[in-house]
């Protein structure tokens, strides 16, 4: 019977190694650490802790503040920081002018590396806006001083064009 158990262990490990030969030892160790960081059977993970652990938020306190401010929804409902997250839940997070929509694949409690964290959720977020659309108009060179009256009028014309109104209208 001991040999049958050994065969089962080796048989289970061989397909996993054969299925992903591109995974290096560092990534495999990180995945193992993420599995160890997960909750034990029957335990749950707080939503503020989970969004921090999968690197959606920089700090856990920022995650708690986002929950308190109503910026985090789990399955469509606003939640408090201590709300339990389960596999399959949809988490919506409004952060830095962008909405992130993720589905929980794996529960983890401790923060892990970015490649491992991405494996813990499915990202259904809309693509971020292009950088040029976010860049402000009218940036002056450093050391150029205050704008002259002529510079201010040109800036006002540019801003009016962006809004869609006539440049000469007052």
Tab-separated table of N, CA and C in Angstrom:
chain	number	residue	atom	x	y	z
A	1	UNK	N	0.815	-1.188	0.000
A	1	UNK	CA	0.000	0.000	0.000
A	1	UNK	C	0.856	1.247	0.000
A	2	UNK	N	2.012	1.171	0.631
A	2	UNK	CA	2.878	2.347	0.678
A	2	UNK	C	3.336	2.719	-0.725
A	3	UNK	N	3.615	1.696	-1.557
A	3	UNK	CA	4.072	1.997	-2.914
A	3	UNK	C	2.944	2.611	-3.742
A	4	UNK	N	1.672	2.202	-3.493
A	4	UNK	CA	0.560	2.792	-4.227
A	4	UNK	C	0.422	4.272	-3.887
A	5	UNK	N	0.602	4.623	-2.626
A	5	UNK	CA	0.510	6.027	-2.215
A	5	UNK	C	1.628	6.836	-2.838
A	6	UNK	N	2.839	6.237	-2.939
A	6	UNK	CA	3.951	6.940	-3.555
A	6	UNK	C	3.683	7.165	-5.041
A	7	UNK	N	3.084	6.163	-5.704
A	7	UNK	CA	2.777	6.313	-7.118
A	7	UNK	C	1.762	7.413	-7.336
A	8	UNK	N	0.763	7.512	-6.442
A	8	UNK	CA	-0.242	8.562	-6.577
A	8	UNK	C	0.394	9.942	-6.441
A	9	UNK	N	1.346	10.073	-5.508
A	9	UNK	CA	1.988	11.366	-5.311
A	9	UNK	C	2.826	11.744	-6.528
A	10	UNK	N	3.605	10.784	-7.031
A	10	UNK	CA	4.446	11.094	-8.183
A	10	UNK	C	3.598	11.280	-9.433
A	11	UNK	N	2.521	10.501	-9.566
A	11	UNK	CA	1.645	10.639	-10.723
A	11	UNK	C	0.938	11.983	-10.724
A	12	UNK	N	0.585	12.505	-9.548
A	12	UNK	CA	-0.087	13.801	-9.467
A	12	UNK	C	0.872	14.941	-9.743
A	13	UNK	N	2.153	14.781	-9.378
A	13	UNK	CA	3.111	15.877	-9.542
A	13	UNK	C	3.632	15.960	-10.976
A	14	UNK	N	3.738	14.822	-11.662
A	14	UNK	CA	4.313	14.826	-13.003
A	14	UNK	C	3.483	15.612	-14.006
A	15	UNK	N	2.152	15.463	-14.067
A	15	UNK	CA	1.398	16.239	-15.041
A	15	UNK	C	1.471	17.741	-14.761
A	16	UNK	N	1.536	18.117	-13.503
A	16	UNK	CA	1.616	19.546	-13.186
A	16	UNK	C	2.930	20.122	-13.708
A	17	UNK	N	4.029	19.376	-13.557
A	17	UNK	CA	5.309	19.856	-14.054
A	17	UNK	C	5.324	19.844	-15.581
A	18	UNK	N	4.726	18.816	-16.191
A	18	UNK	CA	4.715	18.716	-17.638
A	18	UNK	C	3.793	19.742	-18.275
A	19	UNK	N	2.740	20.156	-17.557
A	19	UNK	CA	1.783	21.093	-18.125
A	19	UNK	C	2.334	22.515	-18.175
A	20	UNK	N	3.258	22.854	-17.275
A	20	UNK	CA	3.778	24.228	-17.252
A	20	UNK	C	5.302	24.222	-17.157
A	21	UNK	N	5.991	23.864	-18.245
A	21	UNK	CA	7.445	23.826	-18.192
A	21	UNK	C	8.070	25.219	-18.143
A	22	UNK	N	7.321	26.277	-18.532
A	22	UNK	CA	7.882	27.632	-18.566
A	22	UNK	C	7.944	28.263	-17.177
A	23	UNK	N	7.316	27.652	-16.186
A	23	UNK	CA	7.313	28.203	-14.832
A	23	UNK	C	8.667	27.941	-14.205
A	24	UNK	N	9.349	29.009	-13.800
A	24	UNK	CA	10.658	28.840	-13.184
A	24	UNK	C	10.509	28.575	-11.694
A	25	UNK	N	11.615	28.270	-11.048
A	25	UNK	CA	11.596	27.908	-9.635
A	25	UNK	C	11.125	29.062	-8.767
A	26	UNK	N	11.476	30.293	-9.125
A	26	UNK	CA	11.071	31.460	-8.332
A	26	UNK	C	9.568	31.656	-8.344
A	27	UNK	N	8.952	31.511	-9.509
A	27	UNK	CA	7.508	31.663	-9.605
A	27	UNK	C	6.808	30.526	-8.882
A	28	UNK	N	7.333	29.308	-9.010
A	28	UNK	CA	6.736	28.165	-8.321
A	28	UNK	C	6.799	28.365	-6.814
A	29	UNK	N	7.912	28.902	-6.327
A	29	UNK	CA	8.031	29.160	-4.890
A	29	UNK	C	7.054	30.246	-4.463
A	30	UNK	N	6.863	31.257	-5.313
A	30	UNK	CA	5.929	32.336	-4.985
A	30	UNK	C	4.490	31.825	-4.954
A	31	UNK	N	4.147	30.943	-5.882
A	31	UNK	CA	2.808	30.360	-5.891
A	31	UNK	C	2.598	29.514	-4.643
A	32	UNK	N	3.620	28.756	-4.260
A	32	UNK	CA	3.522	27.954	-3.041
A	32	UNK	C	3.350	28.854	-1.818
A	33	UNK	N	4.050	29.990	-1.804
A	33	UNK	CA	3.916	30.937	-0.695
A	33	UNK	C	2.516	31.531	-0.668
A	34	UNK	N	1.938	31.786	-1.841
A	34	UNK	CA	0.583	32.333	-1.899
A	34	UNK	C	-0.430	31.330	-1.374
A	35	UNK	N	-0.224	30.055	-1.704
A	35	UNK	CA	-1.122	29.025	-1.191
A	35	UNK	C	-1.007	28.925	0.322
A	36	UNK	N	0.216	29.064	0.824
A	36	UNK	CA	0.416	29.036	2.275
A	36	UNK	C	-0.174	30.279	2.927
A	37	UNK	N	-0.203	31.393	2.195
A	37	UNK	CA	-0.739	32.638	2.737
A	37	UNK	C	-2.261	32.629	2.773
A	38	UNK	N	-2.864	31.689	2.094
A	38	UNK	CA	-4.321	31.619	2.068
A	38	UNK	C	-4.875	31.159	3.392
A	39	UNK	N	-6.161	31.368	3.588
A	39	UNK	CA	-6.777	30.969	4.852
A	39	UNK	C	-6.874	29.453	4.968
A	40	UNK	N	-6.893	28.974	6.189
A	40	UNK	CA	-7.088	27.551	6.437
A	40	UNK	C	-8.543	27.216	6.114
A	41	UNK	N	-8.874	25.940	6.044
A	41	UNK	CA	-10.229	25.551	5.690
A	41	UNK	C	-11.213	26.098	6.723
A	42	UNK	N	-12.279	26.707	6.230
A	42	UNK	CA	-13.296	27.258	7.116
A	42	UNK	C	-13.060	28.706	7.495
A	43	UNK	N	-11.864	29.240	7.261
A	43	UNK	CA	-11.588	30.635	7.597
A	43	UNK	C	-11.973	31.528	6.427
A	44	UNK	N	-12.191	32.792	6.736
A	44	UNK	CA	-12.557	33.746	5.696
A	44	UNK	C	-11.511	34.854	5.624
A	45	UNK	N	-11.615	35.678	4.574
A	45	UNK	CA	-10.677	36.782	4.382
A	45	UNK	C	-11.486	38.075	4.296
A	46	UNK	N	-11.025	39.099	5.001
A	46	UNK	CA	-11.671	40.409	4.951
A	46	UNK	C	-11.464	41.032	3.578
A	47	UNK	N	-12.431	41.810	3.117
A	47	UNK	CA	-12.337	42.408	1.794
A	47	UNK	C	-11.213	43.438	1.740
A	48	UNK	N	-11.009	44.224	2.802
A	48	UNK	CA	-9.928	45.213	2.769
A	48	UNK	C	-8.568	44.538	2.725
A	49	UNK	N	-8.443	43.425	3.410
A	49	UNK	CA	-7.194	42.665	3.400
A	49	UNK	C	-6.959	42.021	2.036
A	50	UNK	N	-8.011	41.512	1.423
A	50	UNK	CA	-7.859	40.837	0.133
A	50	UNK	C	-7.473	41.807	-0.975
A	51	UNK	N	-8.133	42.978	-1.057
A	51	UNK	CA	-7.797	43.915	-2.125
A	51	UNK	C	-6.381	44.463	-1.955
A	52	UNK	N	-5.900	44.501	-0.709
A	52	UNK	CA	-4.505	44.889	-0.466
A	52	UNK	C	-3.564	43.755	-0.867
A	53	UNK	N	-3.918	42.515	-0.515
A	53	UNK	CA	-3.053	41.363	-0.792
A	53	UNK	C	-2.874	41.125	-2.289
A	54	UNK	N	-3.898	41.402	-3.092
A	54	UNK	CA	-3.787	41.188	-4.534
A	54	UNK	C	-3.350	42.457	-5.259
A	55	UNK	N	-2.912	43.446	-4.517
A	55	UNK	CA	-2.290	44.663	-5.042
A	55	UNK	C	-3.222	45.561	-5.837
A	56	UNK	N	-4.510	45.598	-5.468
A	56	UNK	CA	-5.411	46.564	-6.071
A	56	UNK	C	-5.287	47.911	-5.353
A	57	UNK	N	-4.864	47.866	-4.082
A	57	UNK	CA	-4.682	49.054	-3.240
A	57	UNK	C	-3.290	48.972	-2.634
A	58	UNK	N	-2.647	50.140	-2.425
A	58	UNK	CA	-1.272	50.135	-1.913
A	58	UNK	C	-1.166	49.737	-0.454
A	59	UNK	N	-2.093	50.181	0.394
A	59	UNK	CA	-2.017	49.849	1.824
A	59	UNK	C	-3.353	49.284	2.286
A	60	UNK	N	-3.298	48.526	3.373
A	60	UNK	CA	-4.528	47.955	3.896
A	60	UNK	C	-5.411	49.049	4.480
A	61	UNK	N	-4.798	50.063	5.085
A	61	UNK	CA	-5.606	51.150	5.636
A	61	UNK	C	-6.312	51.916	4.511
A	62	UNK	N	-5.682	52.038	3.352
A	62	UNK	CA	-6.341	52.669	2.212
A	62	UNK	C	-7.506	51.801	1.730
A	63	UNK	N	-7.359	50.490	1.813
A	63	UNK	CA	-8.447	49.578	1.463
A	63	UNK	C	-9.620	49.731	2.416
A	64	UNK	N	-9.324	49.866	3.714
A	64	UNK	CA	-10.381	50.067	4.703
A	64	UNK	C	-11.074	51.407	4.476
A	65	UNK	N	-10.292	52.440	4.146
A	65	UNK	CA	-10.876	53.760	3.887
A	65	UNK	C	-11.760	53.721	2.641
A	66	UNK	N	-11.347	52.980	1.625
A	66	UNK	CA	-12.157	52.850	0.413
A	66	UNK	C	-13.479	52.154	0.728
A	67	UNK	N	-13.437	51.142	1.582
A	67	UNK	CA	-14.666	50.444	1.981
A	67	UNK	C	-15.583	51.389	2.755
A	68	UNK	N	-15.013	52.129	3.695
A	68	UNK	CA	-15.815	53.051	4.500
A	68	UNK	C	-16.411	54.163	3.654
A	69	UNK	N	-15.696	54.568	2.606
A	69	UNK	CA	-16.183	55.622	1.722
A	69	UNK	C	-17.177	55.144	0.687
A	70	UNK	N	-17.467	53.852	0.643
A	70	UNK	CA	-18.433	53.323	-0.304
A	70	UNK	C	-17.861	53.057	-1.680
A	71	UNK	N	-16.533	52.965	-1.787
A	71	UNK	CA	-15.898	52.747	-3.089
A	71	UNK	C	-15.693	51.274	-3.411
A	72	UNK	N	-16.041	50.373	-2.491
A	72	UNK	CA	-15.873	48.938	-2.713
A	72	UNK	C	-17.248	48.281	-2.642
A	73	UNK	N	-17.543	47.493	-3.664
A	73	UNK	CA	-18.807	46.743	-3.700
A	73	UNK	C	-18.480	45.274	-3.940
A	74	UNK	N	-19.154	44.416	-3.222
A	74	UNK	CA	-19.018	42.973	-3.417
A	74	UNK	C	-20.385	42.463	-3.855
A	75	UNK	N	-20.444	41.898	-5.038
A	75	UNK	CA	-21.686	41.407	-5.635
A	75	UNK	C	-22.758	42.500	-5.662
A	76	UNK	N	-22.345	43.738	-5.963
A	76	UNK	CA	-23.283	44.839	-6.117
A	76	UNK	C	-23.648	45.583	-4.842
A	77	UNK	N	-23.183	45.132	-3.692
A	77	UNK	CA	-23.528	45.777	-2.427
A	77	UNK	C	-22.326	46.479	-1.838
A	78	UNK	N	-22.541	47.679	-1.288
A	78	UNK	CA	-21.473	48.361	-0.566
A	78	UNK	C	-21.159	47.547	0.677
A	79	UNK	N	-19.875	47.442	0.983
A	79	UNK	CA	-19.480	46.601	2.108
A	79	UNK	C	-18.578	47.365	3.070
A	80	UNK	N	-18.552	46.880	4.294
A	80	UNK	CA	-17.643	47.402	5.304
A	80	UNK	C	-16.313	46.680	5.162
A	81	UNK	N	-15.239	47.208	5.772
A	81	UNK	CA	-13.921	46.570	5.625
A	81	UNK	C	-13.861	45.123	6.114
A	82	UNK	N	-14.673	44.758	7.084
A	82	UNK	CA	-14.611	43.414	7.657
A	82	UNK	C	-15.478	42.402	6.912
A	83	UNK	N	-16.088	42.786	5.813
A	83	UNK	CA	-16.935	41.867	5.051
A	83	UNK	C	-16.096	40.703	4.525
A	84	UNK	N	-16.626	39.493	4.618
A	84	UNK	CA	-15.911	38.306	4.156
A	84	UNK	C	-16.036	38.153	2.645
A	85	UNK	N	-14.934	37.785	2.019
A	85	UNK	CA	-14.905	37.551	0.577
A	85	UNK	C	-14.800	36.054	0.344
A	86	UNK	N	-15.524	35.564	-0.676
A	86	UNK	CA	-15.466	34.148	-1.022
A	86	UNK	C	-15.075	33.997	-2.487
A	87	UNK	N	-14.611	32.829	-2.859
A	87	UNK	CA	-14.258	32.547	-4.248
A	87	UNK	C	-15.516	32.677	-5.097
A	88	UNK	N	-15.398	33.398	-6.219
A	88	UNK	CA	-16.529	33.613	-7.116
A	88	UNK	C	-17.203	34.957	-6.923
A	89	UNK	N	-16.877	35.691	-5.858
A	89	UNK	CA	-17.465	37.011	-5.628
A	89	UNK	C	-16.931	38.009	-6.643
A	90	UNK	N	-17.783	38.965	-7.038
A	90	UNK	CA	-17.358	40.053	-7.911
A	90	UNK	C	-17.080	41.270	-7.037
A	91	UNK	N	-15.864	41.791	-7.118
A	91	UNK	CA	-15.468	42.947	-6.327
A	91	UNK	C	-15.281	44.119	-7.274
A	92	UNK	N	-15.994	45.221	-7.002
A	92	UNK	CA	-15.858	46.458	-7.776
A	92	UNK	C	-15.193	47.491	-6.880
A	93	UNK	N	-14.129	48.102	-7.398
A	93	UNK	CA	-13.348	49.064	-6.629
A	93	UNK	C	-13.150	50.320	-7.458
A	94	UNK	N	-13.591	51.480	-6.944
A	94	UNK	CA	-13.313	52.762	-7.582
A	94	UNK	C	-12.099	53.350	-6.910
A	95	UNK	N	-11.009	53.520	-7.685
A	95	UNK	CA	-9.746	53.981	-7.108
A	95	UNK	C	-8.974	54.766	-8.152
A	96	UNK	N	-8.509	55.957	-7.783
A	96	UNK	CA	-7.717	56.821	-8.655
A	96	UNK	C	-8.425	57.111	-9.982
A	97	UNK	N	-9.710	57.423	-9.914
A	97	UNK	CA	-10.462	57.789	-11.104
A	97	UNK	C	-10.766	56.647	-12.048
A	98	UNK	N	-10.640	55.434	-11.590
A	98	UNK	CA	-10.852	54.265	-12.440
A	98	UNK	C	-11.631	53.213	-11.666
A	99	UNK	N	-12.479	52.472	-12.359
A	99	UNK	CA	-13.210	51.395	-11.709
A	99	UNK	C	-12.585	50.065	-12.091
A	100	UNK	N	-12.236	49.283	-11.077
A	100	UNK	CA	-11.689	47.948	-11.300
A	100	UNK	C	-12.777	46.936	-10.961
A	101	UNK	N	-13.009	45.985	-11.850
A	101	UNK	CA	-13.992	44.924	-11.645
A	101	UNK	C	-13.239	43.608	-11.703
A	102	UNK	N	-13.205	42.895	-10.578
A	102	UNK	CA	-12.471	41.634	-10.519
A	102	UNK	C	-13.354	40.556	-9.912
A	103	UNK	N	-13.101	39.324	-10.326
A	103	UNK	CA	-13.785	38.163	-9.768
A	103	UNK	C	-12.753	37.363	-8.987
A	104	UNK	N	-13.087	37.010	-7.762
A	104	UNK	CA	-12.157	36.323	-6.865
A	104	UNK	C	-11.954	34.883	-7.332
A	105	UNK	N	-10.690	34.513	-7.589
A	105	UNK	CA	-10.347	33.133	-7.945
A	105	UNK	C	-9.746	32.386	-6.764
A	106	UNK	N	-8.953	33.086	-5.965
A	106	UNK	CA	-8.265	32.453	-4.837
A	106	UNK	C	-8.222	33.449	-3.682
A	107	UNK	N	-8.395	32.936	-2.480
A	107	UNK	CA	-8.322	33.780	-1.295
A	107	UNK	C	-6.904	33.772	-0.753
A	108	UNK	N	-6.366	34.947	-0.518
A	108	UNK	CA	-5.062	35.063	0.142
A	108	UNK	C	-5.165	36.147	1.193
A	109	UNK	N	-4.382	36.004	2.217
A	109	UNK	CA	-4.417	36.937	3.331
A	109	UNK	C	-3.177	37.825	3.350
A	110	UNK	N	-2.035	37.288	2.916
A	110	UNK	CA	-0.784	38.048	2.943
A	110	UNK	C	-0.466	38.581	1.558
A	111	UNK	N	0.199	39.720	1.509
A	111	UNK	CA	0.563	40.349	0.236
A	111	UNK	C	1.641	39.525	-0.452
A	112	UNK	N	1.458	39.303	-1.746
A	112	UNK	CA	2.394	38.503	-2.532
A	112	UNK	C	2.865	39.319	-3.730
A	113	UNK	N	3.796	38.775	-4.480
A	113	UNK	CA	4.317	39.453	-5.661
A	113	UNK	C	3.251	39.632	-6.727
A	114	UNK	N	3.473	40.604	-7.606
A	114	UNK	CA	2.491	40.934	-8.637
A	114	UNK	C	2.153	39.757	-9.555
A	115	UNK	N	3.142	38.955	-10.032
A	115	UNK	CA	2.773	37.835	-10.912
A	115	UNK	C	1.870	36.812	-10.224
A	116	UNK	N	2.062	36.630	-8.940
A	116	UNK	CA	1.233	35.674	-8.198
A	116	UNK	C	-0.120	36.301	-7.885
A	117	UNK	N	-0.130	37.584	-7.560
A	117	UNK	CA	-1.377	38.262	-7.215
A	117	UNK	C	-2.354	38.253	-8.378
A	118	UNK	N	-1.867	38.373	-9.591
A	118	UNK	CA	-2.731	38.377	-10.771
A	118	UNK	C	-3.447	37.043	-10.924
A	119	UNK	N	-2.862	35.968	-10.436
A	119	UNK	CA	-3.479	34.649	-10.542
A	119	UNK	C	-4.620	34.465	-9.549
A	120	UNK	N	-4.805	35.414	-8.627
A	120	UNK	CA	-5.839	35.288	-7.600
A	120	UNK	C	-7.167	35.909	-8.009
A	121	UNK	N	-7.218	36.564	-9.167
A	121	UNK	CA	-8.471	37.155	-9.611
A	121	UNK	C	-8.528	37.189	-11.135
A	122	UNK	N	-9.752	37.367	-11.641
A	122	UNK	CA	-9.994	37.547	-13.067
A	122	UNK	C	-10.384	39.011	-13.243
A	123	UNK	N	-9.640	39.738	-14.054
A	123	UNK	CA	-9.859	41.166	-14.228
A	123	UNK	C	-10.837	41.413	-15.371
A	124	UNK	N	-12.015	41.955	-15.047
A	124	UNK	CA	-13.036	42.290	-16.043
A	124	UNK	C	-13.174	43.800	-16.189
A	125	UNK	N	-12.156	44.544	-15.804
A	125	UNK	CA	-12.201	46.001	-15.815
A	125	UNK	C	-12.157	46.536	-17.237
A	126	UNK	N	-12.804	47.693	-17.450
A	126	UNK	CA	-12.641	48.339	-18.749
A	126	UNK	C	-11.212	48.849	-18.893
A	127	UNK	N	-10.723	48.995	-20.103
A	127	UNK	CA	-9.339	49.451	-20.268
A	127	UNK	C	-9.166	50.867	-19.732
A	128	UNK	N	-7.972	51.186	-19.211
A	128	UNK	CA	-7.752	52.543	-18.693
A	128	UNK	C	-7.758	53.555	-19.826
A	129	UNK	N	-8.086	54.821	-19.506
A	129	UNK	CA	-8.080	55.835	-20.567
A	129	UNK	C	-6.665	56.061	-21.071
A	130	UNK	N	-6.518	56.452	-22.338
A	130	UNK	CA	-5.166	56.688	-22.862
A	130	UNK	C	-4.500	57.846	-22.122
A	131	UNK	N	-3.183	57.784	-22.018
A	131	UNK	CA	-2.442	58.793	-21.254
A	131	UNK	C	-2.573	60.189	-21.845
A	132	UNK	N	-2.636	60.332	-23.177
A	132	UNK	CA	-2.728	61.660	-23.750
A	132	UNK	C	-4.020	62.347	-23.345
A	133	UNK	N	-5.090	61.589	-23.167
A	133	UNK	CA	-6.368	62.185	-22.787
A	133	UNK	C	-6.319	62.717	-21.360
A	134	UNK	N	-5.446	62.197	-20.539
A	134	UNK	CA	-5.367	62.593	-19.142
A	134	UNK	C	-4.412	63.767	-18.952
A	135	UNK	N	-3.459	63.960	-19.864
A	135	UNK	CA	-2.437	64.994	-19.702
A	135	UNK	C	-3.069	66.385	-19.738
A	136	UNK	N	-2.717	67.247	-18.788
A	136	UNK	CA	-3.297	68.590	-18.763
A	136	UNK	C	-2.720	69.468	-19.866
A	137	UNK	N	-3.536	70.415	-20.366
A	137	UNK	CA	-3.093	71.333	-21.410
A	137	UNK	C	-2.488	72.575	-20.766
A	138	UNK	N	-1.538	73.181	-21.443
A	138	UNK	CA	-0.973	74.430	-20.973
A	138	UNK	C	0.094	74.298	-19.914
A	139	UNK	N	0.942	73.306	-20.004
A	139	UNK	CA	2.029	73.150	-19.034
A	139	UNK	C	3.165	74.077	-19.448
A	140	UNK	N	3.626	74.872	-18.512
A	140	UNK	CA	4.715	75.810	-18.793
A	140	UNK	C	6.045	75.183	-18.426
A	141	UNK	N	7.085	75.640	-19.105
A	141	UNK	CA	8.434	75.174	-18.801
A	141	UNK	C	8.843	75.658	-17.419
A	142	UNK	N	9.633	74.841	-16.752
A	142	UNK	CA	10.111	75.203	-15.428
A	142	UNK	C	11.031	76.432	-15.545
A	143	UNK	N	10.813	77.424	-14.691
A	143	UNK	CA	11.621	78.627	-14.688
A	143	UNK	C	11.148	79.691	-15.655
A	144	UNK	N	10.010	79.482	-16.314
A	144	UNK	CA	9.518	80.449	-17.283
A	144	UNK	C	8.809	81.623	-16.605
A	145	UNK	N	8.540	81.513	-15.324
A	145	UNK	CA	7.882	82.612	-14.617
A	145	UNK	C	6.384	82.625	-14.833
A	146	UNK	N	5.770	83.728	-14.394
A	146	UNK	CA	4.323	83.869	-14.551
A	146	UNK	C	3.974	84.095	-16.009
A	147	UNK	N	2.794	83.619	-16.424
A	147	UNK	CA	2.400	83.873	-17.811
A	147	UNK	C	2.053	85.349	-18.014
A	148	UNK	N	2.358	85.847	-19.186
A	148	UNK	CA	2.004	87.225	-19.526
A	148	UNK	C	0.523	87.277	-19.882
A	149	UNK	N	0.039	88.494	-20.066
A	149	UNK	CA	-1.365	88.661	-20.432
A	149	UNK	C	-1.651	87.956	-21.753
A	150	UNK	N	-0.724	88.043	-22.667
A	150	UNK	CA	-0.869	87.372	-23.960
A	150	UNK	C	-0.915	85.854	-23.772
A	151	UNK	N	-0.023	85.299	-22.919
A	151	UNK	CA	-0.018	83.857	-22.643
A	151	UNK	C	-1.344	83.413	-22.031
A	152	UNK	N	-1.871	84.224	-21.096
A	152	UNK	CA	-3.137	83.867	-20.454
A	152	UNK	C	-4.281	83.834	-21.468
A	153	UNK	N	-4.295	84.777	-22.376
A	153	UNK	CA	-5.340	84.794	-23.399
A	153	UNK	C	-5.248	83.576	-24.308
A	154	UNK	N	-4.028	83.181	-24.661
A	154	UNK	CA	-3.858	81.971	-25.483
A	154	UNK	C	-4.322	80.729	-24.734
A	155	UNK	N	-4.023	80.652	-23.441
A	155	UNK	CA	-4.491	79.519	-22.634
A	155	UNK	C	-6.011	79.493	-22.560
A	156	UNK	N	-6.623	80.663	-22.400
A	156	UNK	CA	-8.088	80.722	-22.361
A	156	UNK	C	-8.688	80.261	-23.684
A	157	UNK	N	-8.060	80.640	-24.804
A	157	UNK	CA	-8.540	80.189	-26.113
A	157	UNK	C	-8.435	78.664	-26.233
A	158	UNK	N	-7.332	78.106	-25.781
A	158	UNK	CA	-7.166	76.648	-25.824
A	158	UNK	C	-8.223	75.946	-24.985
A	159	UNK	N	-8.463	76.465	-23.788
A	159	UNK	CA	-9.466	75.847	-22.911
A	159	UNK	C	-10.864	75.955	-23.522
A	160	UNK	N	-11.142	77.071	-24.178
A	160	UNK	CA	-12.449	77.232	-24.823
A	160	UNK	C	-12.604	76.247	-25.977
A	161	UNK	N	-11.526	76.012	-26.720
A	161	UNK	CA	-11.589	75.038	-27.815
A	161	UNK	C	-11.830	73.635	-27.292
A	162	UNK	N	-11.224	73.297	-26.140
A	162	UNK	CA	-11.419	71.969	-25.555
A	162	UNK	C	-12.863	71.768	-25.129
A	163	UNK	N	-13.486	72.822	-24.603
A	163	UNK	CA	-14.872	72.718	-24.145
A	163	UNK	C	-15.858	72.708	-25.299
A	164	UNK	N	-15.428	73.219	-26.471
A	164	UNK	CA	-16.308	73.194	-27.635
A	164	UNK	C	-17.007	74.514	-27.892
A	165	UNK	N	-16.698	75.545	-27.115
A	165	UNK	CA	-17.337	76.840	-27.351
A	165	UNK	C	-16.511	77.664	-28.324
A	166	UNK	N	-17.082	78.785	-28.749
A	166	UNK	CA	-16.370	79.667	-29.678
A	166	UNK	C	-15.199	80.329	-28.992
A	167	UNK	N	-14.033	80.456	-29.627
A	167	UNK	CA	-12.864	81.057	-28.987
A	167	UNK	C	-13.039	82.517	-28.668
A	168	UNK	N	-13.779	83.296	-29.468
A	168	UNK	CA	-13.894	84.736	-29.226
A	168	UNK	C	-15.096	85.102	-28.354
A	169	UNK	N	-15.948	84.144	-28.001
A	169	UNK	CA	-17.161	84.442	-27.236
A	169	UNK	C	-16.844	84.740	-25.775
A	170	UNK	N	-17.625	85.679	-25.215
A	170	UNK	CA	-17.451	85.981	-23.780
A	170	UNK	C	-18.751	85.907	-23.058
